[in-house]
GROMACS .gro file of C-alpha atoms in nm:
model
  172
    1ASN     CA    1   0.002  -0.011  -0.011
    2VAL     CA    2   0.128   0.302  -0.148
    3LEU     CA    3   0.064   0.652   0.156
    4TYR     CA    4   0.189   1.013   0.028
    5THR     CA    5   0.409   0.894   0.352
    6THR     CA    6   0.554   0.612   0.143
    7ARG     CA    7   0.930   0.692   0.113
    8PRO     CA    8   1.176   0.505  -0.191
    9HIS     CA    9   1.432   0.316  -0.054
   10PRO     CA   10   1.799   0.444  -0.175
   11ASN     CA   11   1.768   0.169  -0.520
   12GLU     CA   12   1.532   0.049  -0.458
   13PRO     CA   13   1.384  -0.124  -0.794
   14ALA     CA   14   1.043  -0.014  -0.926
   15PRO     CA   15   0.905  -0.355  -1.060
   16ALA     CA   16   0.704  -0.287  -1.463
   17PRO     CA   17   0.318  -0.318  -1.405
   18ALA     CA   18   0.189  -0.619  -1.541
   19LEU     CA   19  -0.129  -0.664  -1.653
   20ALA     CA   20  -0.345  -0.898  -1.756
   21ALA     CA   21  -0.686  -0.900  -1.945
   22CYS     CA   22  -0.980  -0.994  -2.131
   23PRO     CA   23  -1.140  -0.840  -2.468
   24GLY     CA   24  -1.376  -0.673  -2.409
   25GLU     CA   25  -1.242  -0.591  -2.014
   26SER     CA   26  -1.049  -0.248  -1.816
   27GLU     CA   27  -0.783  -0.291  -1.585
   28PRO     CA   28  -0.645  -0.070  -1.429
   29PHE     CA   29  -0.207   0.033  -1.278
   30ALA     CA   30  -0.091   0.234  -1.059
   31PHE     CA   31   0.205   0.388  -0.977
   32ALA     CA   32   0.344   0.663  -0.755
   33PHE     CA   33   0.595   0.955  -0.750
   34PHE     CA   34   0.800   1.060  -0.547
   35ALA     CA   35   0.931   1.468  -0.516
   36ALA     CA   36   1.225   1.550  -0.336
   37ARG     CA   37   1.181   1.932  -0.358
   38ASP     CA   38   0.825   2.139  -0.488
   39ALA     CA   39   0.819   2.085  -0.830
   40VAL     CA   40   0.609   2.062  -1.182
   41ILE     CA   41   0.467   1.756  -1.380
   42ASN     CA   42   0.391   1.901  -1.711
   43ARG     CA   43   0.299   1.623  -1.885
   44VAL     CA   44   0.200   1.240  -1.739
   45GLN     CA   45   0.165   1.026  -2.114
   46VAL     CA   46   0.110   0.701  -2.105
   47SER     CA   47   0.137   0.517  -2.467
   48PRO     CA   48  -0.054   0.226  -2.649
   49PRO     CA   49   0.098  -0.084  -2.618
   50LEU     CA   50   0.201  -0.276  -2.883
   51ASN     CA   51   0.226  -0.648  -2.958
   52GLY     CA   52   0.462  -0.846  -3.157
   53GLU     CA   53   0.321  -0.820  -3.495
   54GLY     CA   54   0.232  -0.416  -3.420
   55ALA     CA   55  -0.120  -0.397  -3.350
   56ALA     CA   56  -0.177  -0.128  -3.119
   57LEU     CA   57  -0.463  -0.101  -2.840
   58PRO     CA   58  -0.585   0.249  -2.916
   59SER     CA   59  -0.521   0.526  -2.745
   60GLU     CA   60  -0.878   0.619  -2.618
   61ALA     CA   61  -0.944   0.311  -2.427
   62ILE     CA   62  -0.618   0.405  -2.167
   63HIS     CA   63  -0.723   0.742  -1.970
   64ILE     CA   64  -0.494   0.855  -1.625
   65TYR     CA   65  -0.617   1.001  -1.243
   66ARG     CA   66  -0.384   1.147  -1.022
   67GLU     CA   67  -0.480   1.069  -0.647
   68ARG     CA   68  -0.607   1.356  -0.456
   69HIS     CA   69  -0.552   1.457  -0.155
   70ILE     CA   70  -0.718   1.684   0.087
   71PHE     CA   71  -0.657   1.794   0.465
   72VAL     CA   72  -0.927   1.626   0.730
   73ALA     CA   73  -1.013   1.643   1.117
   74PRO     CA   74  -1.064   1.404   1.240
   75GLY     CA   75  -1.020   1.532   1.605
   76LYS     CA   76  -0.956   1.913   1.753
   77ASP     CA   77  -0.554   1.987   1.723
   78THR     CA   78  -0.504   1.657   1.441
   79ARG     CA   79  -0.473   1.730   1.025
   80ILE     CA   80  -0.452   1.423   0.850
   81PHE     CA   81  -0.410   1.432   0.496
   82ARG     CA   82  -0.703   1.140   0.316
   83PRO     CA   83  -0.731   1.045  -0.012
   84PHE     CA   84  -0.989   1.228  -0.142
   85ALA     CA   85  -1.030   1.138  -0.499
   86LEU     CA   86  -0.897   1.031  -0.815
   87GLU     CA   87  -0.886   1.331  -1.116
   88PRO     CA   88  -0.849   1.393  -1.426
   89VAL     CA   89  -0.404   1.455  -1.507
   90THR     CA   90  -0.374   1.806  -1.667
   91ALA     CA   91  -0.072   1.953  -1.692
   92ASP     CA   92   0.072   2.188  -1.521
   93MET     CA   93   0.102   1.983  -1.209
   94PRO     CA   94   0.194   2.027  -0.860
   95LEU     CA   95   0.392   1.812  -0.650
   96LEU     CA   96   0.447   1.891  -0.349
   97SER     CA   97   0.809   1.789  -0.171
   98ASN     CA   98   0.834   1.505  -0.024
   99VAL     CA   99   0.477   1.359  -0.094
  100THR     CA  100   0.445   1.070  -0.264
  101THR     CA  101   0.147   1.148  -0.550
  102ARG     CA  102  -0.004   0.750  -0.701
  103PHE     CA  103  -0.125   0.770  -1.051
  104TRP     CA  104  -0.324   0.534  -1.125
  105VAL     CA  105  -0.398   0.396  -1.516
  106ASP     CA  106  -0.782   0.296  -1.662
  107LEU     CA  107  -0.645   0.063  -1.947
  108ALA     CA  108  -0.986  -0.100  -2.164
  109VAL     CA  109  -0.875  -0.308  -2.351
  110PRO     CA  110  -1.124  -0.381  -2.677
  111ALA     CA  111  -1.352  -0.693  -2.750
  112GLN     CA  112  -1.171  -0.755  -3.056
  113SER     CA  113  -0.790  -0.741  -2.954
  114VAL     CA  114  -0.597  -1.011  -3.051
  115ALA     CA  115  -0.433  -1.156  -2.839
  116GLY     CA  116  -0.101  -1.169  -2.682
  117ILE     CA  117   0.183  -0.997  -2.468
  118TYR     CA  118   0.190  -0.560  -2.521
  119THR     CA  119   0.433  -0.363  -2.461
  120GLY     CA  120   0.429   0.075  -2.400
  121GLN     CA  121   0.576   0.275  -2.172
  122VAL     CA  122   0.500   0.531  -1.935
  123GLU     CA  123   0.619   0.928  -1.982
  124ILE     CA  124   0.664   1.177  -1.724
  125THR     CA  125   0.799   1.543  -1.775
  126THR     CA  126   0.884   1.746  -1.521
  127ASP     CA  127   0.973   2.065  -1.485
  128VAL     CA  128   1.292   1.803  -1.335
  129GLY     CA  129   1.356   1.634  -1.612
  130PRO     CA  130   1.216   1.374  -1.735
  131PHE     CA  131   1.122   0.990  -1.614
  132ALA     CA  132   1.014   0.675  -1.775
  133PHE     CA  133   0.967   0.347  -1.808
  134PRO     CA  134   0.756   0.054  -1.968
  135TYR     CA  135   0.405  -0.161  -1.920
  136THR     CA  136   0.306  -0.476  -2.013
  137VAL     CA  137  -0.042  -0.644  -2.100
  138GLN     CA  138  -0.074  -0.987  -2.083
  139VAL     CA  139  -0.462  -1.048  -2.311
  140HIS     CA  140  -0.611  -1.319  -2.256
  141PRO     CA  141  -0.736  -1.547  -2.586
  142PHE     CA  142  -1.114  -1.641  -2.447
  143THR     CA  143  -1.342  -1.365  -2.286
  144LEU     CA  144  -1.449  -1.325  -1.928
  145GLN     CA  145  -1.883  -1.427  -1.911
  146LYS     CA  146  -2.143  -1.130  -1.907
  147PRO     CA  147  -2.166  -1.053  -1.506
  148GLN     CA  148  -2.529  -1.273  -1.376
  149PRO     CA  149  -2.732  -0.946  -1.183
  150LEU     CA  150  -2.727  -1.022  -0.864
  151GLU     CA  151  -3.057  -1.006  -0.662
  152MET     CA  152  -2.887  -0.928  -0.340
  153ALA     CA  153  -2.772  -0.627  -0.128
  154TRP     CA  154  -2.406  -0.576  -0.058
  155GLY     CA  155  -2.397  -0.459   0.303
  156PHE     CA  156  -2.411  -0.427   0.605
  157TRP     CA  157  -2.641  -0.176   0.686
  158PHE     CA  158  -2.914  -0.332   0.478
  159PRO     CA  159  -3.215  -0.451   0.662
  160PRO     CA  160  -3.261  -0.816   0.587
  161PRO     CA  161  -3.640  -0.851   0.334
  162ASP     CA  162  -3.891  -0.880   0.482
  163ASP     CA  163  -4.047  -1.104   0.353
  164PRO     CA  164  -3.907  -1.478   0.506
  165MET     CA  165  -3.848  -1.705   0.118
  166LEU     CA  166  -3.663  -1.327  -0.050
  167LEU     CA  167  -3.461  -1.444   0.273
  168GLN     CA  168  -3.444  -1.804   0.268
  169ARG     CA  169  -3.317  -1.695  -0.112
  170HIS     CA  170  -3.059  -1.488   0.080
  171LEU     CA  171  -2.911  -1.709   0.288
  172ARG     CA  172  -2.829  -1.995  -0.042
   0.00000   0.00000   0.00000
């Protein structure tokens, strides 16, 4: 789990994100960026991944977000920095010193995608310099069944149904 207080260890290798998805499925991956001093991100770009034959997953299937944090005050003298929302990445986004910023990438694999290993690149341009790392997507040669709607609600705040027969069906 990477928090805003997480610090990378010196010489710690960062593994390249590796995803697996079926055609017609969306998969996310996350990465974090630690700024040792205040900086500005000028651009974050995730290139469409290519397979061995040069076929690419479409660029419009890739969406990049930044995890935004806000201060909350659970107690009178306490302020805590907590994750708040995922925001689309924009140009000239500030990075605070000694704060780890997380990014979230959603990758939608089109239903007609060819099975195989696809490789792409994440490129981050800052006022400090450019950074880049690869990522891979394994597209499986099969699709997943569409989920069937469930006839129940998930959550501890819902009371059990009044109908005893419906309750029995839910408890099976």
